[in-house]
């Protein structure tokens, strides 16, 4: 079965950092772009970041300069390093895949993981 599972969420102080992990199984991760998405309370699903199969990194405007995406294909894992967290980062975070390339169209992505919760709060 194709599967993506997120981990690493938790409660963090504003200004703090977290590293989220997205682990794939049941497919060859290195031929797929992996995106990170979030849904904050009462808000629409938002694309946070994406890394292509070749390693090109993309970031949504709200997180540019503060978040960093990376991949370790040997570990079948994509990471999202979240630094200088703001309260607005509070959301459920999901990863999903798109074949090779990233896309601004969220519907392009599939095989969504169950999510991991991040709370940036004092």
PDB file of C-alpha atoms in Angstrom:
ATOM      1  CA  UNK A   1       0.000   0.000   0.000  1.00  0.00           C
ATOM      2  CA  UNK A   2       1.129   3.526  -0.774  1.00  0.00           C
ATOM      3  CA  UNK A   3       1.378   5.343   2.508  1.00  0.00           C
ATOM      4  CA  UNK A   4       2.626   8.631   3.891  1.00  0.00           C
ATOM      5  CA  UNK A   5       2.780   9.220   7.633  1.00  0.00           C
ATOM      6  CA  UNK A   6       3.598  12.515   9.330  1.00  0.00           C
ATOM      7  CA  UNK A   7       5.207  12.923  12.730  1.00  0.00           C
ATOM      8  CA  UNK A   8       6.991  15.513  14.833  1.00  0.00           C
ATOM      9  CA  UNK A   9       4.190  17.857  15.748  1.00  0.00           C
ATOM     10  CA  UNK A  10       3.600  19.201  19.197  1.00  0.00           C
ATOM     11  CA  UNK A  11       3.295  22.267  21.364  1.00  0.00           C
ATOM     12  CA  UNK A  12       5.962  24.915  20.898  1.00  0.00           C
ATOM     13  CA  UNK A  13       6.455  28.487  22.077  1.00  0.00           C
ATOM     14  CA  UNK A  14       6.169  31.251  19.494  1.00  0.00           C
ATOM     15  CA  UNK A  15       9.664  31.822  18.163  1.00  0.00           C
ATOM     16  CA  UNK A  16      10.579  28.194  18.682  1.00  0.00           C
ATOM     17  CA  UNK A  17      11.282  25.407  16.217  1.00  0.00           C
ATOM     18  CA  UNK A  18       9.977  21.991  15.249  1.00  0.00           C
ATOM     19  CA  UNK A  19      10.970  19.421  12.671  1.00  0.00           C
ATOM     20  CA  UNK A  20       8.218  17.479  10.993  1.00  0.00           C
ATOM     21  CA  UNK A  21       8.854  14.200   9.196  1.00  0.00           C
ATOM     22  CA  UNK A  22       6.932  12.562   6.383  1.00  0.00           C
ATOM     23  CA  UNK A  23       7.795   8.896   5.879  1.00  0.00           C
ATOM     24  CA  UNK A  24       6.735   7.097   2.727  1.00  0.00           C
ATOM     25  CA  UNK A  25       6.259   3.404   2.165  1.00  0.00           C
ATOM     26  CA  UNK A  26       4.898   1.181  -0.571  1.00  0.00           C
ATOM     27  CA  UNK A  27       6.433   3.252  -3.396  1.00  0.00           C
ATOM     28  CA  UNK A  28       9.706   4.716  -4.621  1.00  0.00           C
ATOM     29  CA  UNK A  29       9.901   8.071  -2.902  1.00  0.00           C
ATOM     30  CA  UNK A  30      12.651   9.533  -5.085  1.00  0.00           C
ATOM     31  CA  UNK A  31      10.418   9.792  -8.158  1.00  0.00           C
ATOM     32  CA  UNK A  32       7.803  11.879  -6.360  1.00  0.00           C
ATOM     33  CA  UNK A  33       7.464  15.447  -5.267  1.00  0.00           C
ATOM     34  CA  UNK A  34       6.330  15.727  -1.664  1.00  0.00           C
ATOM     35  CA  UNK A  35       4.335  18.661  -0.404  1.00  0.00           C
ATOM     36  CA  UNK A  36       3.567  19.898   3.081  1.00  0.00           C
ATOM     37  CA  UNK A  37       0.164  21.420   3.712  1.00  0.00           C
ATOM     38  CA  UNK A  38      -1.656  22.770   6.718  1.00  0.00           C
ATOM     39  CA  UNK A  39      -5.169  23.506   7.823  1.00  0.00           C
ATOM     40  CA  UNK A  40      -5.511  26.046  10.602  1.00  0.00           C
ATOM     41  CA  UNK A  41      -8.716  26.196  12.640  1.00  0.00           C
ATOM     42  CA  UNK A  42     -11.500  27.656  10.545  1.00  0.00           C
ATOM     43  CA  UNK A  43      -9.284  28.144   7.492  1.00  0.00           C
ATOM     44  CA  UNK A  44      -8.769  26.517   4.126  1.00  0.00           C
ATOM     45  CA  UNK A  45      -6.107  23.981   3.374  1.00  0.00           C
ATOM     46  CA  UNK A  46      -2.870  25.807   2.530  1.00  0.00           C
ATOM     47  CA  UNK A  47       0.246  24.627   0.736  1.00  0.00           C
ATOM     48  CA  UNK A  48       3.240  25.328   2.955  1.00  0.00           C
ATOM     49  CA  UNK A  49       6.148  23.867   1.029  1.00  0.00           C
ATOM     50  CA  UNK A  50       7.020  21.296  -1.594  1.00  0.00           C
ATOM     51  CA  UNK A  51      10.159  19.549  -2.773  1.00  0.00           C
ATOM     52  CA  UNK A  52      10.401  18.057  -6.252  1.00  0.00           C
ATOM     53  CA  UNK A  53      11.841  14.666  -7.101  1.00  0.00           C
ATOM     54  CA  UNK A  54      15.054  16.427  -8.175  1.00  0.00           C
ATOM     55  CA  UNK A  55      15.295  18.406  -4.938  1.00  0.00           C
ATOM     56  CA  UNK A  56      13.964  21.818  -5.963  1.00  0.00           C
ATOM     57  CA  UNK A  57      12.397  23.519  -2.956  1.00  0.00           C
ATOM     58  CA  UNK A  58       9.279  25.665  -2.936  1.00  0.00           C
ATOM     59  CA  UNK A  59       7.729  27.689  -0.129  1.00  0.00           C
ATOM     60  CA  UNK A  60       4.515  29.503   0.422  1.00  0.00           C
ATOM     61  CA  UNK A  61       4.880  33.211   1.112  1.00  0.00           C
ATOM     62  CA  UNK A  62       3.871  32.997   4.801  1.00  0.00           C
ATOM     63  CA  UNK A  63       6.808  30.715   5.643  1.00  0.00           C
ATOM     64  CA  UNK A  64       9.566  31.898   3.307  1.00  0.00           C
ATOM     65  CA  UNK A  65      12.800  32.464   5.166  1.00  0.00           C
ATOM     66  CA  UNK A  66      11.629  30.574   8.235  1.00  0.00           C
ATOM     67  CA  UNK A  67      10.817  27.037   7.066  1.00  0.00           C
ATOM     68  CA  UNK A  68      13.096  24.646   5.209  1.00  0.00           C
ATOM     69  CA  UNK A  69      12.159  21.468   3.361  1.00  0.00           C
ATOM     70  CA  UNK A  70      14.560  18.614   2.663  1.00  0.00           C
ATOM     71  CA  UNK A  71      14.470  14.989   1.639  1.00  0.00           C
ATOM     72  CA  UNK A  72      16.422  11.858   2.466  1.00  0.00           C
ATOM     73  CA  UNK A  73      15.429   9.297  -0.122  1.00  0.00           C
ATOM     74  CA  UNK A  74      17.437   6.530   1.561  1.00  0.00           C
ATOM     75  CA  UNK A  75      15.248   6.993   4.627  1.00  0.00           C
ATOM     76  CA  UNK A  76      12.165   7.555   2.462  1.00  0.00           C
ATOM     77  CA  UNK A  77      11.591  10.708   4.469  1.00  0.00           C
ATOM     78  CA  UNK A  78      10.857  14.361   3.739  1.00  0.00           C
ATOM     79  CA  UNK A  79      11.437  16.866   6.503  1.00  0.00           C
ATOM     80  CA  UNK A  80       9.971  20.259   7.215  1.00  0.00           C
ATOM     81  CA  UNK A  81      12.166  22.334   9.515  1.00  0.00           C
ATOM     82  CA  UNK A  82      10.026  25.053  11.030  1.00  0.00           C
ATOM     83  CA  UNK A  83      11.892  27.924  12.657  1.00  0.00           C
ATOM     84  CA  UNK A  84      10.780  31.195  14.229  1.00  0.00           C
ATOM     85  CA  UNK A  85       7.293  29.826  14.608  1.00  0.00           C
ATOM     86  CA  UNK A  86       4.398  32.228  14.793  1.00  0.00           C
ATOM     87  CA  UNK A  87       1.036  31.620  16.375  1.00  0.00           C
ATOM     88  CA  UNK A  88      -0.359  31.461  12.841  1.00  0.00           C
ATOM     89  CA  UNK A  89       1.556  28.215  12.356  1.00  0.00           C
ATOM     90  CA  UNK A  90      -0.945  26.468  14.619  1.00  0.00           C
ATOM     91  CA  UNK A  91      -2.581  23.879  12.380  1.00  0.00           C
ATOM     92  CA  UNK A  92      -2.767  20.262  11.391  1.00  0.00           C
ATOM     93  CA  UNK A  93       0.088  19.546   8.998  1.00  0.00           C
ATOM     94  CA  UNK A  94      -0.164  16.989   6.209  1.00  0.00           C
ATOM     95  CA  UNK A  95       2.126  15.616   3.547  1.00  0.00           C
ATOM     96  CA  UNK A  96       1.087  14.316   0.152  1.00  0.00           C
ATOM     97  CA  UNK A  97       2.711  13.362  -3.132  1.00  0.00           C
ATOM     98  CA  UNK A  98       2.665  14.543  -6.724  1.00  0.00           C
ATOM     99  CA  UNK A  99       4.485  12.793  -9.539  1.00  0.00           C
ATOM    100  CA  UNK A 100       7.943  14.381  -9.868  1.00  0.00           C
ATOM    101  CA  UNK A 101       6.847  18.016  -9.917  1.00  0.00           C
ATOM    102  CA  UNK A 102       5.298  20.334  -7.372  1.00  0.00           C
ATOM    103  CA  UNK A 103       2.118  22.176  -8.213  1.00  0.00           C
ATOM    104  CA  UNK A 104       0.195  25.197  -6.944  1.00  0.00           C
ATOM    105  CA  UNK A 105      -2.972  23.147  -7.398  1.00  0.00           C
ATOM    106  CA  UNK A 106      -3.561  21.229  -4.203  1.00  0.00           C
ATOM    107  CA  UNK A 107      -5.796  18.758  -6.013  1.00  0.00           C
ATOM    108  CA  UNK A 108      -2.745  17.539  -7.923  1.00  0.00           C
ATOM    109  CA  UNK A 109      -1.519  15.856  -4.750  1.00  0.00           C
ATOM    110  CA  UNK A 110      -2.684  12.526  -3.447  1.00  0.00           C
ATOM    111  CA  UNK A 111      -1.933   9.769  -0.954  1.00  0.00           C
ATOM    112  CA  UNK A 112      -2.433  12.165   1.923  1.00  0.00           C
ATOM    113  CA  UNK A 113      -1.111  11.245   5.327  1.00  0.00           C
ATOM    114  CA  UNK A 114      -3.245  11.418   8.455  1.00  0.00           C
ATOM    115  CA  UNK A 115      -1.545  14.592   9.685  1.00  0.00           C
ATOM    116  CA  UNK A 116       0.331  15.808  12.727  1.00  0.00           C
ATOM    117  CA  UNK A 117      -0.775  18.686  14.928  1.00  0.00           C
ATOM    118  CA  UNK A 118       1.338  21.761  15.613  1.00  0.00           C
ATOM    119  CA  UNK A 119       0.408  24.323  18.246  1.00  0.00           C
ATOM    120  CA  UNK A 120       2.513  27.487  18.490  1.00  0.00           C
ATOM    121  CA  UNK A 121       1.235  29.076  21.652  1.00  0.00           C
ATOM    122  CA  UNK A 122       2.380  30.620  24.903  1.00  0.00           C
TER     123      UNK A 122
END
